[in-house]
Coordinates of C-alpha atoms in Angstrom, one line a residue:
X632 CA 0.0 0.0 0.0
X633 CA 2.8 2.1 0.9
X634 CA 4.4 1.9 -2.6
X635 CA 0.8 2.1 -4.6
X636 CA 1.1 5.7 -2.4
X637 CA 4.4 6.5 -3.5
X638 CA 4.0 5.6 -7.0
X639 CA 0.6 7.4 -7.2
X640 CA 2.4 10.6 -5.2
X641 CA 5.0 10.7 -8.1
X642 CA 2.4 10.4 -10.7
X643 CA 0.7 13.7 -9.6
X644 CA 4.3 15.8 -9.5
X645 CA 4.9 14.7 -12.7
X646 CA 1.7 15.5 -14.2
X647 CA 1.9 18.8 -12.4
X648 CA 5.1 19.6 -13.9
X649 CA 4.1 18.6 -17.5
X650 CA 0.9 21.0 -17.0
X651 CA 3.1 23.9 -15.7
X652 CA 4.1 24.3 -19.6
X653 CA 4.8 28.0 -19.2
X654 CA 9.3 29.3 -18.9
X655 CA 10.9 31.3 -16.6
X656 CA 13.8 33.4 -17.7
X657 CA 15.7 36.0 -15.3
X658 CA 17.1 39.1 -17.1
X659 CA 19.3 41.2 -16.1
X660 CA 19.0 44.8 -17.0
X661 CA 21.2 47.7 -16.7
X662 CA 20.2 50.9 -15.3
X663 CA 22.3 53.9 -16.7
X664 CA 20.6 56.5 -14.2
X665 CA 21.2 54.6 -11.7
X666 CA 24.8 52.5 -12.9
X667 CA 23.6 49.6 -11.7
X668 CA 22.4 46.1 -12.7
X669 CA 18.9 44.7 -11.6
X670 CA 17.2 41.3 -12.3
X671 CA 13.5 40.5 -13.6
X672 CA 12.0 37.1 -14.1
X673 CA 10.2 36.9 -17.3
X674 CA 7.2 34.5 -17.6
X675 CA 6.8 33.0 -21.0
X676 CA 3.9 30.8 -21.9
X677 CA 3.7 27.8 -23.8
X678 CA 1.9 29.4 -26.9
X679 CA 5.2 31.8 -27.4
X680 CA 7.3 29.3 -28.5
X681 CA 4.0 27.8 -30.9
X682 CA 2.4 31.2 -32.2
X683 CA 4.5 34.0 -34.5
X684 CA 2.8 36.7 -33.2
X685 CA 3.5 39.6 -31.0
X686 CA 2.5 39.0 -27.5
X687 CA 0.9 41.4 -25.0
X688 CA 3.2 42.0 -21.6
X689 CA 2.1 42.3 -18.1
X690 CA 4.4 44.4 -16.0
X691 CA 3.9 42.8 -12.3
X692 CA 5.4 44.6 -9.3
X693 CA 6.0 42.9 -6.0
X694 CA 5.7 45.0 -3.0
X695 CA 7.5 46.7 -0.1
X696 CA 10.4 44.7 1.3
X697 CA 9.9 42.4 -1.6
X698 CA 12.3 41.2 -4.6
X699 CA 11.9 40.1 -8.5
X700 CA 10.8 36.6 -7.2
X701 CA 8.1 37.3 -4.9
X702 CA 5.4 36.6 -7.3
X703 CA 6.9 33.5 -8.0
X704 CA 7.7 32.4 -4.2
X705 CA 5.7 33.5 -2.1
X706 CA 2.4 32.2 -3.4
X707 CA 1.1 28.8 -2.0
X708 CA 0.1 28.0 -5.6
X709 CA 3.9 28.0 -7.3
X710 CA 2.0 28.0 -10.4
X711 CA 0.3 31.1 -10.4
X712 CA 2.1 32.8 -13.0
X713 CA 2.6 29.5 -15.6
X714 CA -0.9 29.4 -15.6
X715 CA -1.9 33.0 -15.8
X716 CA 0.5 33.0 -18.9
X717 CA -0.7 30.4 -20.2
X718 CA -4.3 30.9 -20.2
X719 CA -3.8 34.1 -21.3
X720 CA -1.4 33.8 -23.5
X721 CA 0.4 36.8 -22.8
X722 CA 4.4 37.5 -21.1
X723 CA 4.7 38.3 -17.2
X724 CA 7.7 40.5 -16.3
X725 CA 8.0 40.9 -12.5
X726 CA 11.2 43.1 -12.0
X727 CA 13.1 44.1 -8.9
X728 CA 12.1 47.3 -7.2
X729 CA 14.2 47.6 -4.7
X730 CA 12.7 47.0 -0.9
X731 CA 11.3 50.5 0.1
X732 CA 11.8 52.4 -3.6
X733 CA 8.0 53.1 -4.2
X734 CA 8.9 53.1 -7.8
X735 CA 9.8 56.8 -7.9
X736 CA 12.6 58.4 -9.4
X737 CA 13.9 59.9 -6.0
X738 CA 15.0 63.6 -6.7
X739 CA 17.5 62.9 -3.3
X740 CA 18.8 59.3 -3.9
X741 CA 20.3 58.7 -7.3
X742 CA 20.3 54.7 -6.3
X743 CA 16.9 54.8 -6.7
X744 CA 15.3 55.9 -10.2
X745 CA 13.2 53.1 -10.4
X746 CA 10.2 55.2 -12.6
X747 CA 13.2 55.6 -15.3
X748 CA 13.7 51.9 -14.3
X749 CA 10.8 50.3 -15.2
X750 CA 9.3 52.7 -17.9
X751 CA 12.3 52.9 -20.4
X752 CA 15.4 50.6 -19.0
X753 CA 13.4 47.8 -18.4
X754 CA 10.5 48.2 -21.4
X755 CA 13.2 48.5 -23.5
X756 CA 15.0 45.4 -22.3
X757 CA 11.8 43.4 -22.8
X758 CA 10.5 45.2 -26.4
X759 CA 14.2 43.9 -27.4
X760 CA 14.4 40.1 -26.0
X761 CA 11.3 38.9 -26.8
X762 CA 8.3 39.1 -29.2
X763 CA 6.2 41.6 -27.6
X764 CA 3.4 44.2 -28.9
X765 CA 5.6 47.4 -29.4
X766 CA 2.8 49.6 -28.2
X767 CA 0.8 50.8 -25.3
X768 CA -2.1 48.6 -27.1
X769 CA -0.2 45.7 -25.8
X770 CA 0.8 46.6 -22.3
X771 CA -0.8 46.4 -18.7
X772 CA 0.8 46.9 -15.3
X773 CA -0.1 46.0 -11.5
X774 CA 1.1 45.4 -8.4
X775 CA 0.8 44.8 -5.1
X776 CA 1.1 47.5 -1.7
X777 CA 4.0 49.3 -2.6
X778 CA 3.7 47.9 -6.0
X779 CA 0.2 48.5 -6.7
X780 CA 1.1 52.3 -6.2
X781 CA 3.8 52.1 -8.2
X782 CA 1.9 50.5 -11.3
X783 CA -0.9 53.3 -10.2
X784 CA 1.5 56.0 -10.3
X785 CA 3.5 55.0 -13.6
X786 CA 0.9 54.2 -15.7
X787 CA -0.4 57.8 -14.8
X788 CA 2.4 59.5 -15.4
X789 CA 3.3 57.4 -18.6
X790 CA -0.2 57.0 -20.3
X791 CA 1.7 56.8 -23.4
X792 CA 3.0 53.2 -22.2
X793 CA 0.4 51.3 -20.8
X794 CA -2.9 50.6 -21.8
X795 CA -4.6 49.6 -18.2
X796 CA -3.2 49.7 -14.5
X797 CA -4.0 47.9 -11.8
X798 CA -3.9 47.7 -7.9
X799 CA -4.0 45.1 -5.4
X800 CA -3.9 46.1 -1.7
X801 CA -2.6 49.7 -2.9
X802 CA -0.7 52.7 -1.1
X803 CA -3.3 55.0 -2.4
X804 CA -2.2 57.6 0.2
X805 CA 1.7 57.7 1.1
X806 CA 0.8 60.0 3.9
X807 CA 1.6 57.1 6.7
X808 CA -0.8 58.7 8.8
X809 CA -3.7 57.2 7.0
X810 CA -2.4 53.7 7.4
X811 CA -3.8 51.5 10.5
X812 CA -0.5 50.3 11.5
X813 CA 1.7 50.7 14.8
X814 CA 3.0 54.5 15.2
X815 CA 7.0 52.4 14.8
X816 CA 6.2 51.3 11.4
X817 CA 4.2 54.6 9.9
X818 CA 7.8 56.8 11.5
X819 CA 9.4 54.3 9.5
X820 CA 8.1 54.7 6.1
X821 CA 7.3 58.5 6.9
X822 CA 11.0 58.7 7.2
X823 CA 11.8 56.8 4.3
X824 CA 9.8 59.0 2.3
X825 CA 11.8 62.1 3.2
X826 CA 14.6 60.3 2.4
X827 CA 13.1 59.4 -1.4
X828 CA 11.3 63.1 -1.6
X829 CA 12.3 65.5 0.6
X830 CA 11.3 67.2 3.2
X831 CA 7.4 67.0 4.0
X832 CA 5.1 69.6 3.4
X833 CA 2.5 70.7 5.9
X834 CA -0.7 69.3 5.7
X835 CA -2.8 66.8 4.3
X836 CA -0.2 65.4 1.6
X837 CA 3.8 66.0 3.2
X838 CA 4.5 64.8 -0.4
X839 CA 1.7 66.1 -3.2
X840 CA 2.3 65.0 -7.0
X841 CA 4.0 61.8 -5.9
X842 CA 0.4 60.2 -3.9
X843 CA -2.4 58.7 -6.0
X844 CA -5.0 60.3 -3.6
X845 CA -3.4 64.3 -5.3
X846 CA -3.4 62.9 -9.0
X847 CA -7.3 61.9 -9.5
X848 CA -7.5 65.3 -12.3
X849 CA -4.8 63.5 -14.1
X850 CA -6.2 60.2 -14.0
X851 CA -9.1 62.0 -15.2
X852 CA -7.4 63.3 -18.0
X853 CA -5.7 60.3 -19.3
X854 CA -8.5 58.1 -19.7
X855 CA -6.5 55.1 -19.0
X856 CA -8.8 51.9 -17.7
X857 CA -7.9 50.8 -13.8
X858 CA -8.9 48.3 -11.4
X859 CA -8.3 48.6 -7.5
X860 CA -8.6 45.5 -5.6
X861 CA -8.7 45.7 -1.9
X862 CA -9.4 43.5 1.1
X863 CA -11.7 45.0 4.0
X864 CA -9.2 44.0 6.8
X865 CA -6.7 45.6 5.0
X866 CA -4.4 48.4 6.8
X867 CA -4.8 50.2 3.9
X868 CA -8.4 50.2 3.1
X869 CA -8.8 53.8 3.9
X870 CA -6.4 55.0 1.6
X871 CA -8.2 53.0 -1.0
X872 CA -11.8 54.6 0.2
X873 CA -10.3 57.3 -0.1
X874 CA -9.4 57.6 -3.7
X875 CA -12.3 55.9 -5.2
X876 CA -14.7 58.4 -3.5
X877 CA -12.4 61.2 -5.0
X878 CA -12.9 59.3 -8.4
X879 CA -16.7 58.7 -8.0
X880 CA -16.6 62.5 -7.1
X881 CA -14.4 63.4 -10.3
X882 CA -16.4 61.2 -12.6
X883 CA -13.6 58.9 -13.2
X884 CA -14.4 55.5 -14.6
X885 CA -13.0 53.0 -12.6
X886 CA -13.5 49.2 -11.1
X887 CA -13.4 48.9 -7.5
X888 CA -13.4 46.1 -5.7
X889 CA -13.7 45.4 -2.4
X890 CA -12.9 41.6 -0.5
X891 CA -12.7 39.9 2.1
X892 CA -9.0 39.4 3.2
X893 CA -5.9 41.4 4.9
X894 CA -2.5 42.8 3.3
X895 CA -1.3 38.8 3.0
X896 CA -0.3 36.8 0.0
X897 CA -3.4 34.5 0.2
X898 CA -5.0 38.0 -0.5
X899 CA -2.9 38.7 -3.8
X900 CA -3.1 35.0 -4.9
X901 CA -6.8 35.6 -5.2
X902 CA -6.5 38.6 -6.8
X903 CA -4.7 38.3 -9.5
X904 CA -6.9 36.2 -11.7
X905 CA -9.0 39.3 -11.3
X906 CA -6.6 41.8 -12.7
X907 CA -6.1 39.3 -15.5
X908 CA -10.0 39.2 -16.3
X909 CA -9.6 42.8 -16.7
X910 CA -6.6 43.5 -18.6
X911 CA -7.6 40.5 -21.2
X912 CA -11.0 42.0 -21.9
X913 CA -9.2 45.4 -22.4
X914 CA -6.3 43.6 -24.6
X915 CA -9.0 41.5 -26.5
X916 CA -10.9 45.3 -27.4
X917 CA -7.4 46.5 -28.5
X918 CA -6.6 43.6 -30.6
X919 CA -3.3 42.5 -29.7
X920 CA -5.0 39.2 -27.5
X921 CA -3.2 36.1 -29.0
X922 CA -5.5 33.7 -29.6
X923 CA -4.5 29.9 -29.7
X924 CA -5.9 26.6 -28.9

């Protein structure tokens, strides 16, 4: 019985590997700003390597305190991204970020220009490595707490890029004082913020321009399609309250979704096949959805 168990175990890794038919490559790319190297892992999916088309990217940031691998680590299901790839048929980039960069370029640290990063270093990288869509029509960002900011605050400042952002679990608000954490934590990333920014200004933003909650007239503007995803016992559901009552204010279109869950990975696992029911129907519309059966 023992053996039948064993042999029956095996079976089911080796059918789970021969159904993970997506690749993982890890790129490194140089940053000149910066004059230094960072890694992304790039998320191919079985259809590249059978289809000579262009495929559509997802640019997926991992959050604060996080690396390149997270979205590939840290998720109970290790499949995640093979089979968001997959059934999609599009490429996942997850690139570093840097622990507490918030995906600006930091007019005070000039190790951390990670906006120049990711929206021309690393585009570039990926437009000229693989067989992507060349054009906004063909790319989507999200992310995850810090990360969902930064794919928030990118896309918004690039709508020339992307062609639909999304957020999971969001800084909305990088005013720390909105957060429901402990008072050691907020000081921390307060601080960390003057380091990136500057000194803080008085008032309700210590840091306007650089906040989604101060950019809803250019989101506005732009026109770009967005998703925030949040959990109701999240620490950052008021920032996230926030913004989309600015945006229903400010006639913004917008999806907002609200879940039960916290700021944990179980969270974001659950989440993501959301985003990706979003961005497809948005890449479908554009015309650059691969299809393949």
């Amino acid at each position: 019985m023992k053996r039948i168990n064993l042999y029956l175990f095996l079976f089911g890794c080796l059918l789970s590997l021969s159904t993970m038919a997506a690749k993982v490559d890890t790129l490194n790319i140089q940053s000149q700003k910066m004059n230094r190297t960072l890694k992304a892992a790039v998320v191919l999916p079985e259809s590249y390597q059978k289809v000579n088309k262009p495929f559509p990217v997802l640019y997926l940031l991992h959050g604060g305190s996080g690396g390149f691998r997270d979205w590939l680590t840290k998720v109970a299901d290790k499949t995640l991204l093979h089979r968001m790839a997959d059934q999609y048929n599009l490429i996942i980039v997850t690139p570093d970020g840097d622990p507490t960069s918030y995906y600006f370029d930091s007019p005070m640290v000039k190790e951390s220009q990670f906006e120049t990063f990711i929206t021309k270093d690393l585009v570039e990288k990926i437009d000229k490595s693989y067989r992507t869509v060349k054009d906004k029509k063909g790319r989507v960002i999200a992310g995850l707490s810090m990360g969902g900011h930064g794919a928030m605050y990118l896309s918004t400042r690039h709508p020339e890029l992307f062609a639909a952002a999304g957020s999971m679990s969001g800084v909305m608000n990088i005013n720390t004082a909105a957060w429901k954490v402990p008072a050691e934590f907020a000081k921390s990333r307060a601080d960390n913020f003057v380091k990136l920014l500057g000194e803080r200004k008085e008032g309700e933003h210590p840091h306007p321009g650089y906040t989604m909650v101060t950019l809803v007239d250019r989101l506005k503007a732009n026109g770009l399609p967005f998703i925030l995803d949040i959990g109701v016992e999240d620490f950052l559901i008021d920032t996230n309250r926030d913004l989309h009552a600015r945006l229903l204010a400010n006639g913004v279109p917008h999806d907002y979704i609200e879940r039960p869950g916290a700021h944990t990975w179980e969270y974001w696992e659950n989440a993501l096949p959301f985003q990706l029911m979003f961005f497809n129907k948005i890449l479908k519309a554009n015309g650059v959805a691969v299809q393949y059966y």
